[in-house]
């Protein structure tokens, strides 16, 4: 078949199968953490926001590790750039959590509903669509360890907040989305194309004032 451009020759099904088995049971643990993070949106307890921020940061740290172990390309600069970007996002999210800048909650608003859809997509619809297209686990990208599901989940979680999200937290997920969309078209990974809508929708909705009542409070 036609050779794939080096810059977009990311991870084949064989690569993902090898990688998911290599890091087992990390994909299952990552999925459990994701489900727990979504559940925490609806459960209040001390230091909840910090715990959820660290969960989200953990996914980006895992994404950085994925590039270290798995990226197949003739250009060293891209893997290095992606690794640094994902590691930086992990640090920025963790720092925002420690500073109390991320306050999670659900209000039933358009912003919250969009966030709930995106986290649900990354956890449920993403693997289902991958399976339909012949990439069932472990052959396809797994939640919490693959870059695009991490970005989709992050957009969703940032929308499930009741305070303005620091703008710098959105820059790297949006930048990855631009590359991820190009890779999705080139490699035929249809489940990643939701980023076409997720990234701009998240930017617009996060720019608007959150609709949650102040009674939600910081936890």
PDB file of C-alpha atoms in Angstrom:
ATOM      1  CA  UNK A   1       0.000   0.000   0.000  1.00  0.00           C
ATOM      2  CA  UNK A   2       0.899   3.644  -0.086  1.00  0.00           C
ATOM      3  CA  UNK A   3       3.654   4.524   2.380  1.00  0.00           C
ATOM      4  CA  UNK A   4       2.596   6.735   5.243  1.00  0.00           C
ATOM      5  CA  UNK A   5       4.418  10.012   5.800  1.00  0.00           C
ATOM      6  CA  UNK A   6       7.088   9.658   8.484  1.00  0.00           C
ATOM      7  CA  UNK A   7       5.600  12.456  10.547  1.00  0.00           C
ATOM      8  CA  UNK A   8       2.233  10.694  10.708  1.00  0.00           C
ATOM      9  CA  UNK A   9       3.449   7.106  11.048  1.00  0.00           C
ATOM     10  CA  UNK A  10       2.506   6.998  14.714  1.00  0.00           C
ATOM     11  CA  UNK A  11       1.225   3.693  16.049  1.00  0.00           C
ATOM     12  CA  UNK A  12      -0.123   0.790  14.033  1.00  0.00           C
ATOM     13  CA  UNK A  13      -2.542  -1.793  15.424  1.00  0.00           C
ATOM     14  CA  UNK A  14       0.396  -4.134  15.914  1.00  0.00           C
ATOM     15  CA  UNK A  15       2.248  -1.418  17.834  1.00  0.00           C
ATOM     16  CA  UNK A  16      -0.709  -0.767  20.125  1.00  0.00           C
ATOM     17  CA  UNK A  17      -1.218  -4.469  20.748  1.00  0.00           C
ATOM     18  CA  UNK A  18       2.424  -4.834  21.757  1.00  0.00           C
ATOM     19  CA  UNK A  19       2.347  -1.677  23.868  1.00  0.00           C
ATOM     20  CA  UNK A  20      -0.905  -2.444  25.688  1.00  0.00           C
ATOM     21  CA  UNK A  21       0.420  -5.862  26.596  1.00  0.00           C
ATOM     22  CA  UNK A  22       3.772  -4.386  27.622  1.00  0.00           C
ATOM     23  CA  UNK A  23       2.214  -2.000  30.144  1.00  0.00           C
ATOM     24  CA  UNK A  24      -0.552  -4.348  31.322  1.00  0.00           C
ATOM     25  CA  UNK A  25      -2.468  -3.842  33.637  1.00  0.00           C
ATOM     26  CA  UNK A  26      -1.973  -0.068  33.203  1.00  0.00           C
ATOM     27  CA  UNK A  27      -4.810   0.271  30.614  1.00  0.00           C
ATOM     28  CA  UNK A  28      -7.297  -1.302  33.032  1.00  0.00           C
ATOM     29  CA  UNK A  29      -6.047   0.825  35.928  1.00  0.00           C
ATOM     30  CA  UNK A  30      -6.245   3.961  33.772  1.00  0.00           C
ATOM     31  CA  UNK A  31      -9.825   3.139  32.833  1.00  0.00           C
ATOM     32  CA  UNK A  32     -10.705   2.642  36.511  1.00  0.00           C
ATOM     33  CA  UNK A  33      -9.147   6.012  37.390  1.00  0.00           C
ATOM     34  CA  UNK A  34     -11.131   7.676  34.604  1.00  0.00           C
ATOM     35  CA  UNK A  35     -14.413   6.205  35.809  1.00  0.00           C
ATOM     36  CA  UNK A  36     -13.566   7.251  39.366  1.00  0.00           C
ATOM     37  CA  UNK A  37     -12.753  10.804  38.256  1.00  0.00           C
ATOM     38  CA  UNK A  38     -16.142  11.116  36.541  1.00  0.00           C
ATOM     39  CA  UNK A  39     -17.887   9.729  39.624  1.00  0.00           C
ATOM     40  CA  UNK A  40     -16.092  12.300  41.783  1.00  0.00           C
ATOM     41  CA  UNK A  41     -17.726  15.072  39.735  1.00  0.00           C
ATOM     42  CA  UNK A  42     -20.944  14.167  41.548  1.00  0.00           C
ATOM     43  CA  UNK A  43     -19.484  13.290  44.968  1.00  0.00           C
ATOM     44  CA  UNK A  44     -18.182  15.955  47.332  1.00  0.00           C
ATOM     45  CA  UNK A  45     -15.420  15.168  49.811  1.00  0.00           C
ATOM     46  CA  UNK A  46     -12.366  16.975  51.237  1.00  0.00           C
ATOM     47  CA  UNK A  47      -9.605  17.655  48.707  1.00  0.00           C
ATOM     48  CA  UNK A  48     -11.763  16.304  45.908  1.00  0.00           C
ATOM     49  CA  UNK A  49     -10.634  18.924  43.394  1.00  0.00           C
ATOM     50  CA  UNK A  50      -6.977  18.246  44.082  1.00  0.00           C
ATOM     51  CA  UNK A  51      -7.498  14.494  43.761  1.00  0.00           C
ATOM     52  CA  UNK A  52      -9.286  14.918  40.431  1.00  0.00           C
ATOM     53  CA  UNK A  53      -6.627  17.311  39.143  1.00  0.00           C
ATOM     54  CA  UNK A  54      -3.904  14.809  39.975  1.00  0.00           C
ATOM     55  CA  UNK A  55      -5.857  12.044  38.235  1.00  0.00           C
ATOM     56  CA  UNK A  56      -6.044  14.177  35.109  1.00  0.00           C
ATOM     57  CA  UNK A  57      -2.357  15.069  35.362  1.00  0.00           C
ATOM     58  CA  UNK A  58      -1.523  11.374  35.661  1.00  0.00           C
ATOM     59  CA  UNK A  59      -3.041  10.702  32.235  1.00  0.00           C
ATOM     60  CA  UNK A  60      -0.844  13.359  30.608  1.00  0.00           C
ATOM     61  CA  UNK A  61       2.229  11.952  32.343  1.00  0.00           C
ATOM     62  CA  UNK A  62       1.248   8.562  30.945  1.00  0.00           C
ATOM     63  CA  UNK A  63       0.884  10.090  27.503  1.00  0.00           C
ATOM     64  CA  UNK A  64       4.429  11.432  27.751  1.00  0.00           C
ATOM     65  CA  UNK A  65       5.634   7.935  28.630  1.00  0.00           C
ATOM     66  CA  UNK A  66       3.806   6.574  25.582  1.00  0.00           C
ATOM     67  CA  UNK A  67       5.830   8.797  23.273  1.00  0.00           C
ATOM     68  CA  UNK A  68       9.062   7.790  24.987  1.00  0.00           C
ATOM     69  CA  UNK A  69       8.317   4.094  24.496  1.00  0.00           C
ATOM     70  CA  UNK A  70       6.289   3.905  21.318  1.00  0.00           C
ATOM     71  CA  UNK A  71       6.563   6.666  18.721  1.00  0.00           C
ATOM     72  CA  UNK A  72       7.868   5.391  15.373  1.00  0.00           C
ATOM     73  CA  UNK A  73       9.172   8.246  13.224  1.00  0.00           C
ATOM     74  CA  UNK A  74      12.253   9.290  11.319  1.00  0.00           C
ATOM     75  CA  UNK A  75      12.234  12.694  12.980  1.00  0.00           C
ATOM     76  CA  UNK A  76      13.550  12.941  16.530  1.00  0.00           C
ATOM     77  CA  UNK A  77      12.144  16.415  17.066  1.00  0.00           C
ATOM     78  CA  UNK A  78       8.490  15.351  17.017  1.00  0.00           C
ATOM     79  CA  UNK A  79       8.728  12.627  19.683  1.00  0.00           C
ATOM     80  CA  UNK A  80      10.799  14.955  21.849  1.00  0.00           C
ATOM     81  CA  UNK A  81       8.296  17.776  21.358  1.00  0.00           C
ATOM     82  CA  UNK A  82       5.286  15.574  22.106  1.00  0.00           C
ATOM     83  CA  UNK A  83       6.930  14.079  25.187  1.00  0.00           C
ATOM     84  CA  UNK A  84       7.808  17.516  26.524  1.00  0.00           C
ATOM     85  CA  UNK A  85       4.337  18.860  25.740  1.00  0.00           C
ATOM     86  CA  UNK A  86       2.492  16.060  27.498  1.00  0.00           C
ATOM     87  CA  UNK A  87       4.837  16.205  30.498  1.00  0.00           C
ATOM     88  CA  UNK A  88       4.380  19.975  30.712  1.00  0.00           C
ATOM     89  CA  UNK A  89       0.588  19.632  30.606  1.00  0.00           C
ATOM     90  CA  UNK A  90       0.773  17.119  33.462  1.00  0.00           C
ATOM     91  CA  UNK A  91       2.755  19.614  35.536  1.00  0.00           C
ATOM     92  CA  UNK A  92       0.437  22.515  34.678  1.00  0.00           C
ATOM     93  CA  UNK A  93      -2.703  20.570  35.626  1.00  0.00           C
ATOM     94  CA  UNK A  94      -1.136  19.359  38.872  1.00  0.00           C
ATOM     95  CA  UNK A  95      -0.030  22.899  39.722  1.00  0.00           C
ATOM     96  CA  UNK A  96      -3.515  24.255  39.015  1.00  0.00           C
ATOM     97  CA  UNK A  97      -4.933  21.583  41.307  1.00  0.00           C
ATOM     98  CA  UNK A  98      -2.586  22.461  44.160  1.00  0.00           C
ATOM     99  CA  UNK A  99      -3.409  26.160  43.725  1.00  0.00           C
ATOM    100  CA  UNK A 100      -7.157  25.489  43.809  1.00  0.00           C
ATOM    101  CA  UNK A 101      -7.672  26.723  40.253  1.00  0.00           C
ATOM    102  CA  UNK A 102      -9.721  23.687  39.155  1.00  0.00           C
ATOM    103  CA  UNK A 103     -13.131  23.205  40.781  1.00  0.00           C
ATOM    104  CA  UNK A 104     -15.157  20.338  39.387  1.00  0.00           C
ATOM    105  CA  UNK A 105     -18.934  19.929  39.374  1.00  0.00           C
ATOM    106  CA  UNK A 106     -22.020  19.326  37.232  1.00  0.00           C
ATOM    107  CA  UNK A 107     -24.752  21.941  36.702  1.00  0.00           C
ATOM    108  CA  UNK A 108     -26.876  20.562  33.884  1.00  0.00           C
ATOM    109  CA  UNK A 109     -25.762  23.516  31.734  1.00  0.00           C
ATOM    110  CA  UNK A 110     -24.681  23.249  28.095  1.00  0.00           C
ATOM    111  CA  UNK A 111     -21.073  23.394  29.259  1.00  0.00           C
ATOM    112  CA  UNK A 112     -21.589  20.576  31.758  1.00  0.00           C
ATOM    113  CA  UNK A 113     -23.563  18.466  29.313  1.00  0.00           C
ATOM    114  CA  UNK A 114     -20.839  18.859  26.680  1.00  0.00           C
ATOM    115  CA  UNK A 115     -18.250  17.850  29.255  1.00  0.00           C
ATOM    116  CA  UNK A 116     -20.254  14.803  30.290  1.00  0.00           C
ATOM    117  CA  UNK A 117     -20.638  13.765  26.650  1.00  0.00           C
ATOM    118  CA  UNK A 118     -16.907  14.006  25.992  1.00  0.00           C
ATOM    119  CA  UNK A 119     -15.879  12.000  29.052  1.00  0.00           C
ATOM    120  CA  UNK A 120     -18.556   9.448  28.174  1.00  0.00           C
ATOM    121  CA  UNK A 121     -17.296   9.346  24.592  1.00  0.00           C
ATOM    122  CA  UNK A 122     -13.710   8.726  25.666  1.00  0.00           C
ATOM    123  CA  UNK A 123     -14.705   6.018  28.147  1.00  0.00           C
ATOM    124  CA  UNK A 124     -17.501   4.234  26.280  1.00  0.00           C
ATOM    125  CA  UNK A 125     -18.026   5.292  22.669  1.00  0.00           C
ATOM    126  CA  UNK A 126     -14.346   5.540  21.740  1.00  0.00           C
ATOM    127  CA  UNK A 127     -13.551   1.851  22.400  1.00  0.00           C
ATOM    128  CA  UNK A 128     -16.862   0.788  20.841  1.00  0.00           C
ATOM    129  CA  UNK A 129     -16.158   2.694  17.611  1.00  0.00           C
ATOM    130  CA  UNK A 130     -12.603   1.331  17.575  1.00  0.00           C
ATOM    131  CA  UNK A 131     -13.977  -2.213  17.879  1.00  0.00           C
ATOM    132  CA  UNK A 132     -16.423  -1.658  15.020  1.00  0.00           C
ATOM    133  CA  UNK A 133     -13.510  -0.532  12.842  1.00  0.00           C
ATOM    134  CA  UNK A 134     -11.456  -3.627  13.665  1.00  0.00           C
ATOM    135  CA  UNK A 135      -9.388  -2.201  16.530  1.00  0.00           C
ATOM    136  CA  UNK A 136     -10.746  -3.880  19.674  1.00  0.00           C
ATOM    137  CA  UNK A 137      -8.560  -3.780  22.758  1.00  0.00           C
ATOM    138  CA  UNK A 138      -5.628  -4.440  22.851  1.00  0.00           C
ATOM    139  CA  UNK A 139      -5.228  -3.728  19.115  1.00  0.00           C
ATOM    140  CA  UNK A 140      -6.368  -0.111  19.341  1.00  0.00           C
ATOM    141  CA  UNK A 141      -5.507   2.988  21.393  1.00  0.00           C
ATOM    142  CA  UNK A 142      -6.623   2.531  24.999  1.00  0.00           C
ATOM    143  CA  UNK A 143      -8.214   5.079  27.283  1.00  0.00           C
ATOM    144  CA  UNK A 144      -5.793   6.871  29.579  1.00  0.00           C
ATOM    145  CA  UNK A 145      -2.616   5.723  27.800  1.00  0.00           C
ATOM    146  CA  UNK A 146      -3.208   6.896  24.199  1.00  0.00           C
ATOM    147  CA  UNK A 147      -2.882  10.609  23.347  1.00  0.00           C
ATOM    148  CA  UNK A 148      -6.202  11.287  21.602  1.00  0.00           C
ATOM    149  CA  UNK A 149      -8.444   9.687  24.241  1.00  0.00           C
ATOM    150  CA  UNK A 150      -6.474  11.638  26.850  1.00  0.00           C
ATOM    151  CA  UNK A 151      -7.146  14.916  25.021  1.00  0.00           C
ATOM    152  CA  UNK A 152     -10.860  14.142  24.572  1.00  0.00           C
ATOM    153  CA  UNK A 153     -11.235  13.197  28.242  1.00  0.00           C
ATOM    154  CA  UNK A 154      -9.352  16.337  29.303  1.00  0.00           C
ATOM    155  CA  UNK A 155     -11.654  18.623  27.323  1.00  0.00           C
ATOM    156  CA  UNK A 156     -14.590  16.910  28.988  1.00  0.00           C
ATOM    157  CA  UNK A 157     -13.212  17.225  32.506  1.00  0.00           C
ATOM    158  CA  UNK A 158     -12.258  20.876  32.044  1.00  0.00           C
ATOM    159  CA  UNK A 159     -15.830  21.581  30.947  1.00  0.00           C
ATOM    160  CA  UNK A 160     -17.092  19.889  34.120  1.00  0.00           C
ATOM    161  CA  UNK A 161     -15.851  22.756  36.266  1.00  0.00           C
ATOM    162  CA  UNK A 162     -17.601  25.559  38.145  1.00  0.00           C
ATOM    163  CA  UNK A 163     -14.923  28.233  37.816  1.00  0.00           C
ATOM    164  CA  UNK A 164     -12.935  29.750  35.012  1.00  0.00           C
ATOM    165  CA  UNK A 165     -10.258  27.342  33.822  1.00  0.00           C
ATOM    166  CA  UNK A 166      -6.773  28.848  33.389  1.00  0.00           C
ATOM    167  CA  UNK A 167      -6.365  29.444  29.672  1.00  0.00           C
ATOM    168  CA  UNK A 168      -2.904  27.912  29.521  1.00  0.00           C
ATOM    169  CA  UNK A 169      -4.342  24.511  30.439  1.00  0.00           C
ATOM    170  CA  UNK A 170      -6.155  24.362  27.091  1.00  0.00           C
ATOM    171  CA  UNK A 171      -3.231  25.284  24.829  1.00  0.00           C
ATOM    172  CA  UNK A 172      -1.474  21.907  24.721  1.00  0.00           C
ATOM    173  CA  UNK A 173      -4.669  19.804  24.348  1.00  0.00           C
ATOM    174  CA  UNK A 174      -5.737  22.049  21.460  1.00  0.00           C
ATOM    175  CA  UNK A 175      -2.280  21.862  19.873  1.00  0.00           C
ATOM    176  CA  UNK A 176      -2.319  18.084  20.121  1.00  0.00           C
ATOM    177  CA  UNK A 177      -5.831  18.010  18.629  1.00  0.00           C
ATOM    178  CA  UNK A 178      -4.582  19.768  15.494  1.00  0.00           C
ATOM    179  CA  UNK A 179      -1.957  17.081  14.986  1.00  0.00           C
ATOM    180  CA  UNK A 180      -4.265  14.290  16.131  1.00  0.00           C
ATOM    181  CA  UNK A 181      -6.926  15.229  13.590  1.00  0.00           C
ATOM    182  CA  UNK A 182      -4.347  15.142  10.797  1.00  0.00           C
ATOM    183  CA  UNK A 183      -3.076  11.772  11.979  1.00  0.00           C
ATOM    184  CA  UNK A 184      -6.650  10.455  12.273  1.00  0.00           C
ATOM    185  CA  UNK A 185      -7.356  11.315   8.633  1.00  0.00           C
ATOM    186  CA  UNK A 186      -4.024   9.907   7.450  1.00  0.00           C
ATOM    187  CA  UNK A 187      -4.284   6.667   9.429  1.00  0.00           C
ATOM    188  CA  UNK A 188      -8.042   6.184   9.208  1.00  0.00           C
ATOM    189  CA  UNK A 189      -8.643   6.355  12.975  1.00  0.00           C
ATOM    190  CA  UNK A 190     -12.232   7.581  12.801  1.00  0.00           C
ATOM    191  CA  UNK A 191     -12.825   7.594  16.551  1.00  0.00           C
ATOM    192  CA  UNK A 192     -10.283  10.419  16.917  1.00  0.00           C
ATOM    193  CA  UNK A 193     -12.185  12.721  14.542  1.00  0.00           C
ATOM    194  CA  UNK A 194     -14.446  13.871  17.385  1.00  0.00           C
ATOM    195  CA  UNK A 195     -11.559  16.234  18.153  1.00  0.00           C
ATOM    196  CA  UNK A 196     -12.740  18.272  15.141  1.00  0.00           C
ATOM    197  CA  UNK A 197     -15.678  19.379  17.279  1.00  0.00           C
ATOM    198  CA  UNK A 198     -14.329  18.806  20.789  1.00  0.00           C
ATOM    199  CA  UNK A 199     -11.405  21.218  20.625  1.00  0.00           C
ATOM    200  CA  UNK A 200     -13.249  24.297  19.266  1.00  0.00           C
ATOM    201  CA  UNK A 201     -16.323  23.578  21.397  1.00  0.00           C
ATOM    202  CA  UNK A 202     -14.195  23.361  24.532  1.00  0.00           C
ATOM    203  CA  UNK A 203     -12.425  26.636  23.715  1.00  0.00           C
ATOM    204  CA  UNK A 204     -15.732  28.467  23.177  1.00  0.00           C
ATOM    205  CA  UNK A 205     -17.502  26.999  26.203  1.00  0.00           C
ATOM    206  CA  UNK A 206     -14.546  27.488  28.517  1.00  0.00           C
ATOM    207  CA  UNK A 207     -14.375  31.135  27.473  1.00  0.00           C
ATOM    208  CA  UNK A 208     -17.943  31.636  28.735  1.00  0.00           C
ATOM    209  CA  UNK A 209     -18.730  32.194  32.395  1.00  0.00           C
ATOM    210  CA  UNK A 210     -19.447  28.906  34.208  1.00  0.00           C
ATOM    211  CA  UNK A 211     -23.087  28.324  35.068  1.00  0.00           C
ATOM    212  CA  UNK A 212     -22.661  26.448  38.354  1.00  0.00           C
ATOM    213  CA  UNK A 213     -23.971  28.213  41.414  1.00  0.00           C
ATOM    214  CA  UNK A 214     -21.434  29.541  43.864  1.00  0.00           C
ATOM    215  CA  UNK A 215     -22.959  27.280  46.499  1.00  0.00           C
ATOM    216  CA  UNK A 216     -21.038  24.393  44.939  1.00  0.00           C
ATOM    217  CA  UNK A 217     -18.023  25.745  46.767  1.00  0.00           C
ATOM    218  CA  UNK A 218     -14.392  24.733  46.722  1.00  0.00           C
ATOM    219  CA  UNK A 219     -13.735  21.226  47.979  1.00  0.00           C
TER     220      UNK A 219
END
